[in-house]
Amino acid sequence: MTPFVEWSGVILVQVISNTTIHRGMHLFLYQLLNSLSLSHTHTHRHTQTLEYIVHHSLSGVSIAYFVFTGEGQLYTFMVLISEMTTPEINMRWHLDISGLKRSNAYLINGVFIFFGWLMARILLFVYMFHHVYIHYSQVIQMHSVGYFLVFVVPCALSIMNLMWFGKIIKGLIKMLAKKQ
């Protein structure tokens, strides 16, 4: 099946009907729900922040909307690419609780987080906003809930990503200063 649907002579970039992709979205939705449920265990107290819960809830709502309607898959995928930074964040937490804050692994992990975050959560979101702007005539054809999600979810996530990126920069500068 084609990822684009012909509608009134316009190829819509936000409608898809591929069952493989839908199954993948179900897995992502499961992963987000699992992350939220783990945040309430005693071993994952670091994740019980409002930002964490809002971040995963917004992503979960977007994925669920796509799974049930088929709208907005391109923008959902763009937002999900940002989750590629999660393993580095989890590794950082494990290094921290293992008492390895002064190790080279901790520093290398910080550098990977910085570049990964810059690419997947800052620059990709800039591109996504540009893409929405360029294809706005198609975005306005979406159902009002999808239209709302295309603007609200990425904006909210971008604000949180920029706040966290500021913390990442401060932490990296602090780590590099200690190493010298």
Coordinates of N, CA, C and O in Angstrom, one line a residue:
M1 N 0.8 -1.2 0.0 CA 0.0 0.0 0.0 C 0.9 1.2 0.0 O 1.9 1.3 0.6
T2 N 0.4 2.3 -0.6 CA 1.1 3.5 -0.7 C 0.9 4.3 0.6 O -0.2 4.3 1.2
P3 N 2.0 5.0 1.1 CA 1.8 5.8 2.3 C 1.1 7.1 2.1 O 0.8 7.8 3.0
F4 N 0.7 7.4 0.8 CA 0.0 8.6 0.5 C -1.3 8.3 0.0 O -1.5 7.3 -0.7
V5 N -2.3 9.1 0.2 CA -3.7 8.9 -0.3 C -4.0 10.1 -1.2 O -3.8 11.2 -0.8
E6 N -4.5 9.7 -2.3 CA -5.0 10.8 -3.3 C -6.3 11.3 -2.9 O -7.2 10.5 -2.6
W7 N -6.5 12.5 -2.7 CA -7.7 13.1 -2.3 C -7.9 14.5 -2.9 O -7.1 15.4 -2.7
S8 N -8.9 14.6 -3.8 CA -9.2 15.8 -4.5 C -7.9 16.4 -5.2 O -7.7 17.6 -5.2
G9 N -7.2 15.5 -5.8 CA -6.0 15.9 -6.6 C -4.8 16.3 -5.7 O -3.8 16.8 -6.3
V10 N -4.9 16.2 -4.4 CA -3.8 16.5 -3.5 C -3.3 15.3 -2.9 O -4.1 14.5 -2.4
I11 N -2.0 15.1 -2.8 CA -1.4 14.0 -2.1 C -1.3 14.4 -0.6 O -0.5 15.3 -0.3
L12 N -2.0 13.7 0.2 CA -1.9 14.1 1.6 C -0.8 13.3 2.3 O -0.6 12.1 2.2
V13 N 0.1 14.1 3.0 CA 1.2 13.4 3.7 C 0.8 12.9 5.1 O 1.7 12.3 5.7
Q14 N -0.4 13.1 5.5 CA -0.7 12.8 6.9 C -1.7 11.6 7.0 O -2.3 11.4 8.1
V15 N -2.0 10.9 5.9 CA -3.0 9.8 6.0 C -2.2 8.5 5.5 O -1.6 8.5 4.5
I16 N -2.4 7.4 6.3 CA -1.7 6.2 5.9 C -2.6 5.0 6.3 O -3.5 5.1 7.2
S17 N -2.5 3.9 5.6 CA -3.3 2.7 6.0 C -2.5 1.4 5.9 O -2.9 0.4 5.3
N18 N -1.3 1.4 6.4 CA -0.4 0.3 6.3 C -0.5 -0.5 7.7 O -0.2 0.1 8.7
T19 N -0.9 -1.7 7.6 CA -1.1 -2.5 8.9 C 0.2 -2.7 9.6 O 0.3 -2.8 10.9
T20 N 1.4 -2.9 8.9 CA 2.6 -3.1 9.6 C 3.0 -1.8 10.5 O 3.4 -2.0 11.6
I21 N 2.8 -0.7 9.9 CA 3.0 0.6 10.6 C 2.1 0.7 11.8 O 2.5 1.1 12.9
H22 N 0.8 0.3 11.6 CA -0.1 0.3 12.7 C 0.3 -0.6 13.9 O 0.3 -0.2 15.0
R23 N 0.8 -1.8 13.5 CA 1.3 -2.7 14.6 C 2.5 -2.1 15.3 O 2.7 -2.2 16.5
G24 N 3.4 -1.4 14.6 CA 4.5 -0.8 15.2 C 4.1 0.3 16.1 O 4.7 0.5 17.2
M25 N 3.1 1.1 15.8 CA 2.6 2.1 16.6 C 2.0 1.5 17.9 O 2.1 2.1 19.0
H26 N 1.3 0.3 17.8 CA 0.8 -0.3 19.0 C 2.0 -0.7 19.9 O 1.8 -0.5 21.1
L27 N 3.1 -1.1 19.4 CA 4.2 -1.4 20.2 C 4.8 -0.1 20.9 O 5.1 -0.2 22.1
F28 N 4.9 1.0 20.2 CA 5.3 2.2 20.8 C 4.3 2.6 21.9 O 4.7 3.1 22.9
L29 N 3.0 2.5 21.6 CA 2.0 2.9 22.6 C 2.2 2.0 23.9 O 2.2 2.5 25.0
Y30 N 2.5 0.7 23.7 CA 2.7 -0.2 24.8 C 3.9 0.2 25.6 O 4.0 0.3 26.8
Q31 N 5.0 0.6 24.9 CA 6.3 1.1 25.5 C 6.0 2.3 26.4 O 6.5 2.4 27.5
L32 N 5.2 3.2 25.8 CA 5.0 4.5 26.6 C 4.1 4.2 27.9 O 4.4 4.7 28.9
L33 N 3.1 3.3 27.7 CA 2.3 2.9 28.9 C 3.2 2.2 29.9 O 3.0 2.4 31.1
N34 N 4.1 1.4 29.4 CA 5.0 0.6 30.3 C 5.9 1.6 31.0 O 6.1 1.5 32.3
S35 N 6.4 2.6 30.3 CA 7.3 3.6 31.0 C 6.5 4.4 32.1 O 7.1 4.6 33.1
L36 N 5.3 4.8 31.7 CA 4.5 5.5 32.7 C 4.2 4.6 33.9 O 4.3 5.1 35.1
S37 N 3.9 3.3 33.7 CA 3.6 2.5 34.9 C 4.9 2.2 35.7 O 4.8 2.1 36.9
L38 N 6.1 2.1 35.0 CA 7.3 1.9 35.8 C 7.7 3.2 36.6 O 8.3 3.0 37.6
S39 N 7.2 4.3 36.2 CA 7.5 5.5 37.0 C 6.9 5.5 38.4 O 7.3 6.3 39.2
H40 N 6.0 4.6 38.6 CA 5.4 4.5 39.9 C 6.0 3.4 40.8 O 5.5 3.2 41.9
T41 N 7.1 2.8 40.4 CA 7.7 1.8 41.2 C 8.8 2.5 42.0 O 9.3 3.6 41.7
H42 N 9.2 1.9 43.1 CA 10.2 2.5 44.0 C 11.6 2.6 43.3 O 12.4 3.4 43.7
T43 N 11.9 1.7 42.3 CA 13.2 1.8 41.7 C 13.3 2.9 40.6 O 14.4 3.2 40.2
H44 N 12.2 3.4 40.2 CA 12.2 4.4 39.1 C 11.7 5.8 39.6 O 11.0 6.4 38.9
R45 N 12.0 6.1 40.9 CA 11.5 7.4 41.4 C 11.9 8.6 40.6 O 11.3 9.7 40.7
H46 N 13.1 8.5 40.0 CA 13.6 9.7 39.2 C 12.7 10.1 38.1 O 12.8 11.1 37.5
T47 N 11.8 9.2 37.7 CA 10.9 9.5 36.6 C 9.6 10.1 37.0 O 8.7 10.3 36.2
Q48 N 9.4 10.3 38.3 CA 8.1 10.7 38.8 C 8.0 12.3 38.8 O 7.6 12.9 39.7
T49 N 8.4 12.9 37.7 CA 8.3 14.3 37.6 C 7.1 14.6 36.7 O 6.7 13.8 35.8
L50 N 6.6 15.8 36.9 CA 5.4 16.3 36.0 C 5.8 16.3 34.6 O 5.0 15.9 33.7
E51 N 7.0 16.7 34.3 CA 7.5 16.8 32.9 C 7.5 15.4 32.2 O 7.1 15.2 31.1
Y52 N 8.0 14.4 33.0 CA 8.0 13.0 32.5 C 6.6 12.5 32.1 O 6.4 12.0 31.1
I53 N 5.7 12.8 33.1 CA 4.4 12.3 32.9 C 3.7 13.0 31.7 O 3.0 12.4 30.9
V54 N 3.8 14.3 31.6 CA 3.2 15.1 30.5 C 3.8 14.6 29.2 O 3.1 14.4 28.2
H55 N 5.2 14.5 29.2 CA 5.9 14.1 27.9 C 5.3 12.7 27.4 O 5.0 12.6 26.3
H56 N 5.3 11.7 28.3 CA 4.8 10.4 27.9 C 3.3 10.4 27.6 O 2.8 9.7 26.7
S57 N 2.5 11.2 28.3 CA 1.1 11.2 28.1 C 0.8 11.8 26.7 O 0.0 11.3 26.0
L58 N 1.4 13.0 26.4 CA 1.2 13.6 25.1 C 1.6 12.7 24.0 O 0.9 12.6 23.0
S59 N 2.8 12.0 24.1 CA 3.2 11.1 23.1 C 2.2 9.9 22.9 O 1.9 9.5 21.8
G60 N 1.7 9.4 24.0 CA 0.8 8.3 24.0 C -0.5 8.7 23.4 O -1.1 7.9 22.6
V61 N -1.0 9.9 23.6 CA -2.3 10.4 23.0 C -2.1 10.5 21.5 O -2.9 10.1 20.7
S62 N -0.9 11.0 21.1 CA -0.7 11.2 19.6 C -0.6 9.9 18.9 O -1.2 9.7 17.9
I63 N 0.1 8.9 19.6 CA 0.2 7.6 18.9 C -1.2 6.9 18.9 O -1.6 6.4 17.9
A64 N -1.9 7.0 20.0 CA -3.3 6.4 20.0 C -4.2 7.1 18.9 O -4.9 6.4 18.2
Y65 N -4.1 8.4 18.8 CA -4.9 9.0 17.7 C -4.5 8.5 16.4 O -5.4 8.2 15.5
F66 N -3.2 8.4 16.1 CA -2.8 7.9 14.8 C -3.3 6.4 14.6 O -3.8 6.1 13.5
V67 N -3.1 5.6 15.6 CA -3.5 4.2 15.5 C -5.0 4.1 15.2 O -5.4 3.3 14.3
F68 N -5.8 4.9 15.8 CA -7.3 4.8 15.6 C -7.8 5.5 14.4 O -8.8 5.2 13.9
T69 N -7.1 6.5 13.9 CA -7.6 7.3 12.8 C -6.7 7.2 11.5 O -7.2 7.5 10.4
G70 N -5.4 7.0 11.7 CA -4.5 6.9 10.5 C -4.0 8.3 10.1 O -3.2 8.4 9.2
E71 N -4.4 9.3 10.8 CA -4.0 10.7 10.5 C -2.7 11.1 11.3 O -2.6 10.7 12.4
G72 N -1.9 11.8 10.7 CA -0.7 12.4 11.3 C 0.4 11.5 11.5 O 1.3 11.8 12.4
Q73 N 0.5 10.4 10.7 CA 1.6 9.5 11.0 C 3.0 10.1 10.8 O 3.9 9.8 11.5
L74 N 3.2 10.9 9.8 CA 4.5 11.5 9.6 C 5.0 12.3 10.8 O 6.1 12.1 11.2
Y75 N 4.1 13.1 11.3 CA 4.5 13.9 12.5 C 4.6 13.1 13.7 O 5.5 13.3 14.6
T76 N 3.8 12.0 13.8 CA 4.0 11.1 15.0 C 5.3 10.4 14.9 O 6.0 10.3 15.9
F77 N 5.7 10.0 13.7 CA 7.0 9.4 13.5 C 8.2 10.3 13.8 O 9.2 9.9 14.5
M78 N 8.0 11.6 13.4 CA 9.1 12.5 13.7 C 9.2 12.7 15.2 O 10.4 12.8 15.7
V79 N 8.1 12.8 15.9 CA 8.2 12.9 17.4 C 8.8 11.7 18.0 O 9.6 11.7 18.9
L80 N 8.5 10.5 17.5 CA 9.0 9.3 18.0 C 10.5 9.1 17.8 O 11.1 8.4 18.6
I81 N 11.0 9.7 16.8 CA 12.4 9.6 16.5 C 13.2 10.2 17.7 O 14.3 9.7 18.1
S82 N 12.6 11.1 18.4 CA 13.2 11.8 19.5 C 13.4 10.8 20.7 O 14.3 11.0 21.5
E83 N 12.7 9.7 20.7 CA 12.8 8.7 21.7 C 14.1 7.9 21.6 O 14.5 7.1 22.5
M84 N 14.9 8.1 20.5 CA 16.2 7.4 20.4 C 17.2 7.9 21.4 O 18.2 7.3 21.6
T85 N 16.9 9.0 22.1 CA 17.8 9.5 23.2 C 17.5 8.8 24.5 O 18.3 8.9 25.4
T86 N 16.4 8.0 24.6 CA 16.0 7.4 25.9 C 17.1 6.4 26.4 O 17.4 6.4 27.6
P87 N 17.7 5.5 25.6 CA 18.7 4.6 26.1 C 19.9 5.4 26.8 O 20.4 4.9 27.8
E88 N 20.3 6.5 26.2 CA 21.4 7.3 26.8 C 21.0 7.8 28.1 O 21.8 7.9 29.1
I89 N 19.8 8.3 28.2 CA 19.3 8.8 29.5 C 19.2 7.7 30.5 O 19.6 7.9 31.7
N90 N 18.7 6.6 30.1 CA 18.6 5.5 31.1 C 20.0 5.0 31.5 O 20.2 4.7 32.7
M91 N 21.0 5.0 30.6 CA 22.3 4.6 30.9 C 22.9 5.6 31.9 O 23.6 5.3 32.8
R92 N 22.6 6.9 31.7 CA 23.1 7.9 32.6 C 22.6 7.7 34.0 O 23.4 7.8 35.0
W93 N 21.3 7.3 34.2 CA 20.8 7.0 35.5 C 21.5 5.8 36.1 O 21.8 5.9 37.3
H94 N 21.7 4.8 35.3 CA 22.4 3.6 35.8 C 23.8 3.9 36.2 O 24.3 3.4 37.3
L95 N 24.5 4.7 35.5 CA 25.9 5.1 35.8 C 25.9 5.9 37.1 O 26.8 5.8 38.0
D96 N 24.9 6.8 37.3 CA 24.8 7.6 38.4 C 24.6 6.8 39.7 O 25.3 6.9 40.7
I97 N 23.6 5.9 39.7 CA 23.3 5.1 40.9 C 24.4 4.0 41.2 O 24.5 3.5 42.3
S98 N 25.2 3.8 40.1 CA 26.3 2.8 40.3 C 27.6 3.5 40.9 O 28.6 2.9 41.1
G99 N 27.5 4.8 41.1 CA 28.6 5.6 41.7 C 29.7 5.9 40.7 O 30.8 6.1 41.1
L100 N 29.4 6.0 39.4 CA 30.3 6.2 38.4 C 30.3 7.6 37.8 O 30.6 7.8 36.6
K101 N 29.9 8.6 38.6 CA 29.7 10.0 38.1 C 31.1 10.6 37.6 O 31.1 11.4 36.8
R102 N 32.2 10.1 38.2 CA 33.5 10.6 37.8 C 34.2 9.8 36.8 O 35.4 10.1 36.4
S103 N 33.5 8.8 36.2 CA 34.2 8.0 35.2 C 34.2 8.5 33.8 O 33.4 9.5 33.5
N104 N 35.0 8.0 32.9 CA 35.0 8.4 31.5 C 33.7 8.0 30.8 O 33.3 8.7 29.9
A105 N 33.2 6.9 31.3 CA 31.9 6.4 30.7 C 30.8 7.4 30.9 O 30.0 7.7 30.0
Y106 N 30.8 8.1 32.1 CA 29.8 9.1 32.4 C 30.0 10.3 31.5 O 29.0 10.9 31.0
L107 N 31.2 10.7 31.3 CA 31.5 11.8 30.4 C 31.1 11.5 29.0 O 30.5 12.3 28.3
I108 N 31.5 10.3 28.5 CA 31.2 9.9 27.1 C 29.7 9.9 26.9 O 29.1 10.3 25.9
N109 N 29.0 9.3 27.9 CA 27.5 9.3 27.9 C 27.0 10.7 27.8 O 26.0 10.9 27.0
G110 N 27.5 11.6 28.5 CA 27.0 13.0 28.5 C 27.2 13.6 27.1 O 26.3 14.4 26.6
V111 N 28.3 13.3 26.5 CA 28.6 13.8 25.1 C 27.6 13.2 24.1 O 27.0 13.9 23.3
F112 N 27.3 11.9 24.2 CA 26.4 11.3 23.4 C 25.0 11.9 23.6 O 24.2 12.1 22.6
I113 N 24.6 12.1 24.9 CA 23.3 12.7 25.1 C 23.2 14.1 24.5 O 22.2 14.4 23.9
F114 N 24.3 14.9 24.6 CA 24.3 16.2 24.0 C 24.0 16.2 22.5 O 23.1 16.8 22.0
F115 N 24.8 15.4 21.8 CA 24.6 15.3 20.3 C 23.4 14.6 19.9 O 22.7 15.1 19.0
G116 N 23.0 13.6 20.6 CA 21.7 12.9 20.3 C 20.5 13.8 20.5 O 19.6 13.9 19.7
W117 N 20.6 14.6 21.6 CA 19.5 15.5 22.0 C 19.4 16.6 20.9 O 18.3 17.0 20.5
L118 N 20.6 17.1 20.6 CA 20.6 18.2 19.6 C 20.0 17.8 18.3 O 19.2 18.5 17.7
M119 N 20.4 16.6 17.8 CA 19.8 16.1 16.5 C 18.4 15.7 16.6 O 17.6 16.1 15.8
A120 N 18.0 14.8 17.6 CA 16.7 14.2 17.6 C 15.6 15.0 18.3 O 14.5 14.8 18.0
R121 N 16.0 15.9 19.2 CA 15.0 16.7 19.9 C 15.0 18.2 19.6 O 14.1 18.9 20.0
I122 N 16.0 18.7 19.0 CA 16.1 20.1 18.7 C 16.0 20.3 17.2 O 15.0 20.9 16.7
L123 N 16.9 19.8 16.5 CA 17.0 20.1 15.0 C 15.8 19.4 14.3 O 15.2 19.9 13.4
L124 N 15.5 18.1 14.7 CA 14.4 17.4 14.1 C 13.0 18.2 14.3 O 12.2 18.3 13.4
F125 N 12.9 18.7 15.5 CA 11.6 19.5 15.7 C 11.6 20.8 14.9 O 10.5 21.1 14.4
V126 N 12.7 21.4 14.7 CA 12.7 22.6 13.8 C 12.3 22.2 12.4 O 11.5 22.8 11.8
Y127 N 12.9 21.1 11.9 CA 12.5 20.6 10.6 C 11.0 20.2 10.6 O 10.3 20.5 9.6
M128 N 10.5 19.6 11.7 CA 9.1 19.2 11.7 C 8.2 20.5 11.6 O 7.2 20.5 10.9
F129 N 8.5 21.5 12.4 CA 7.7 22.7 12.3 C 7.8 23.4 10.9 O 6.8 23.9 10.4
H130 N 8.9 23.3 10.3 CA 9.1 23.8 8.9 C 8.2 23.0 8.0 O 7.5 23.5 7.1
H131 N 8.2 21.7 8.2 CA 7.4 20.8 7.3 C 5.9 21.1 7.5 O 5.1 21.1 6.5
V132 N 5.4 21.3 8.7 CA 4.0 21.6 9.0 C 3.7 22.9 8.3 O 2.6 23.1 7.7
Y133 N 4.6 23.9 8.4 CA 4.4 25.2 7.7 C 4.2 25.0 6.2 O 3.3 25.6 5.6
I134 N 5.1 24.3 5.6 CA 5.1 24.1 4.1 C 3.9 23.3 3.7 O 3.3 23.6 2.6
H135 N 3.4 22.4 4.5 CA 2.3 21.5 4.1 C 1.0 21.9 4.9 O 0.1 21.1 5.1
Y136 N 0.9 23.2 5.3 CA -0.2 23.6 6.1 C -1.5 23.4 5.4 O -2.5 23.0 6.0
S137 N -1.5 23.6 4.1 CA -2.8 23.4 3.4 C -3.3 21.9 3.5 O -4.5 21.7 3.4
Q138 N -2.4 21.0 3.8 CA -2.9 19.6 4.0 C -3.2 19.4 5.5 O -4.1 18.6 5.8
V139 N -2.5 20.0 6.3 CA -2.7 19.8 7.8 C -4.1 20.3 8.2 O -4.8 19.7 9.0
I140 N -4.5 21.4 7.6 CA -5.9 22.0 7.9 C -7.0 21.1 7.4 O -8.1 21.2 7.9
Q141 N -6.7 20.1 6.6 CA -7.7 19.1 6.2 C -7.9 18.0 7.1 O -8.8 17.2 7.0
M142 N -7.1 17.9 8.1 CA -7.2 16.9 9.1 C -8.4 17.1 10.0 O -8.9 18.3 10.1
H143 N -8.8 16.1 10.7 CA -9.9 16.3 11.7 C -9.4 17.3 12.7 O -8.2 17.4 13.0
S144 N -10.3 17.9 13.4 CA -9.9 19.0 14.3 C -9.0 18.5 15.5 O -8.1 19.2 15.9
V145 N -9.2 17.2 15.9 CA -8.4 16.7 17.0 C -7.0 16.5 16.5 O -6.0 16.8 17.1
G146 N -6.9 15.9 15.3 CA -5.5 15.7 14.7 C -4.8 17.1 14.4 O -3.6 17.2 14.7
Y147 N -5.6 18.0 13.9 CA -5.0 19.4 13.7 C -4.5 19.9 15.1 O -3.4 20.5 15.1
F148 N -5.3 19.8 16.1 CA -4.9 20.3 17.4 C -3.6 19.6 17.9 O -2.7 20.2 18.4
L149 N -3.6 18.2 17.7 CA -2.4 17.5 18.2 C -1.1 17.8 17.4 O -0.1 17.9 18.0
V150 N -1.3 18.1 16.1 CA -0.1 18.5 15.3 C 0.6 19.7 15.8 O 1.8 19.9 15.7
F151 N -0.2 20.6 16.4 CA 0.4 21.9 16.9 C 0.7 21.8 18.4 O 1.8 22.2 18.8
V152 N -0.2 21.3 19.2 CA 0.0 21.3 20.6 C 1.1 20.4 21.1 O 1.9 20.8 21.9
V153 N 1.0 19.1 20.7 CA 2.0 18.1 21.2 C 3.4 18.5 20.8 O 4.3 18.6 21.7
P154 N 3.8 18.8 19.6 CA 5.2 19.2 19.3 C 5.6 20.5 20.0 O 6.7 20.6 20.4
C155 N 4.7 21.4 20.2 CA 5.0 22.7 20.9 C 5.3 22.4 22.3 O 6.4 22.9 22.9
A156 N 4.5 21.6 23.0 CA 4.7 21.3 24.4 C 6.0 20.5 24.6 O 6.8 20.8 25.5
L157 N 6.2 19.5 23.7 CA 7.4 18.7 23.8 C 8.7 19.5 23.5 O 9.7 19.3 24.1
S158 N 8.6 20.5 22.6 CA 9.7 21.3 22.2 C 10.1 22.2 23.4 O 11.3 22.4 23.7
I159 N 9.1 22.7 24.1 CA 9.4 23.5 25.3 C 10.1 22.7 26.4 O 11.2 23.1 26.9
M160 N 9.6 21.5 26.6 CA 10.3 20.6 27.6 C 11.7 20.2 27.1 O 12.7 20.2 27.8
N161 N 11.8 19.9 25.8 CA 13.1 19.5 25.2 C 14.1 20.6 25.3 O 15.3 20.4 25.6
L162 N 13.7 21.9 25.1 CA 14.6 23.0 25.3 C 15.0 23.2 26.7 O 16.2 23.5 27.0
M163 N 14.1 23.0 27.6 CA 14.4 23.1 29.1 C 15.5 22.0 29.4 O 16.5 22.3 30.1
W164 N 15.2 20.8 29.0 CA 16.1 19.7 29.3 C 17.5 19.9 28.6 O 18.5 19.6 29.2
F165 N 17.5 20.4 27.4 CA 18.7 20.7 26.7 C 19.6 21.7 27.4 O 20.8 21.6 27.5
G166 N 18.9 22.7 28.0 CA 19.7 23.7 28.8 C 20.4 23.0 30.0 O 21.5 23.3 30.3
K167 N 19.7 22.1 30.6 CA 20.3 21.3 31.7 C 21.4 20.4 31.2 O 22.4 20.3 31.9
I168 N 21.2 19.8 30.1 CA 22.3 19.0 29.5 C 23.5 19.8 29.2 O 24.6 19.4 29.5
I169 N 23.3 21.0 28.6 CA 24.5 21.9 28.3 C 25.2 22.3 29.6 O 26.4 22.2 29.7
K170 N 24.4 22.7 30.6 CA 25.1 23.0 31.9 C 25.8 21.9 32.5 O 26.9 22.0 33.0
G171 N 25.2 20.7 32.5 CA 25.9 19.5 33.0 C 27.1 19.1 32.3 O 28.2 18.7 32.9
L172 N 27.1 19.2 30.9 CA 28.3 18.9 30.1 C 29.4 19.9 30.4 O 30.6 19.5 30.5
I173 N 29.1 21.2 30.5 CA 30.1 22.2 30.7 C 30.7 21.9 32.1 O 31.9 22.0 32.3
K174 N 29.9 21.6 33.1 CA 30.4 21.3 34.4 C 31.3 20.0 34.4 O 32.4 20.0 35.0
M175 N 30.9 19.0 33.7 CA 31.7 17.8 33.6 C 33.0 18.0 32.9 O 34.1 17.6 33.3
L176 N 33.0 18.8 31.8 CA 34.2 19.1 31.1 C 35.2 20.0 31.9 O 36.4 19.8 31.9
A177 N 34.6 20.9 32.7 CA 35.4 21.7 33.6 C 36.1 20.9 34.6 O 37.3 21.1 35.0
K178 N 35.4 19.9 35.2 CA 36.0 19.0 36.2 C 37.1 18.1 35.6 O 38.1 17.8 36.3
K179 N 37.0 17.7 34.4 CA 38.0 16.9 33.8 C 39.3 17.6 33.4 O 40.3 17.0 33.3
Q180 N 39.3 18.9 33.3 CA 40.5 19.7 33.0 C 41.3 20.0 34.2 O 41.2 20.1 35.2

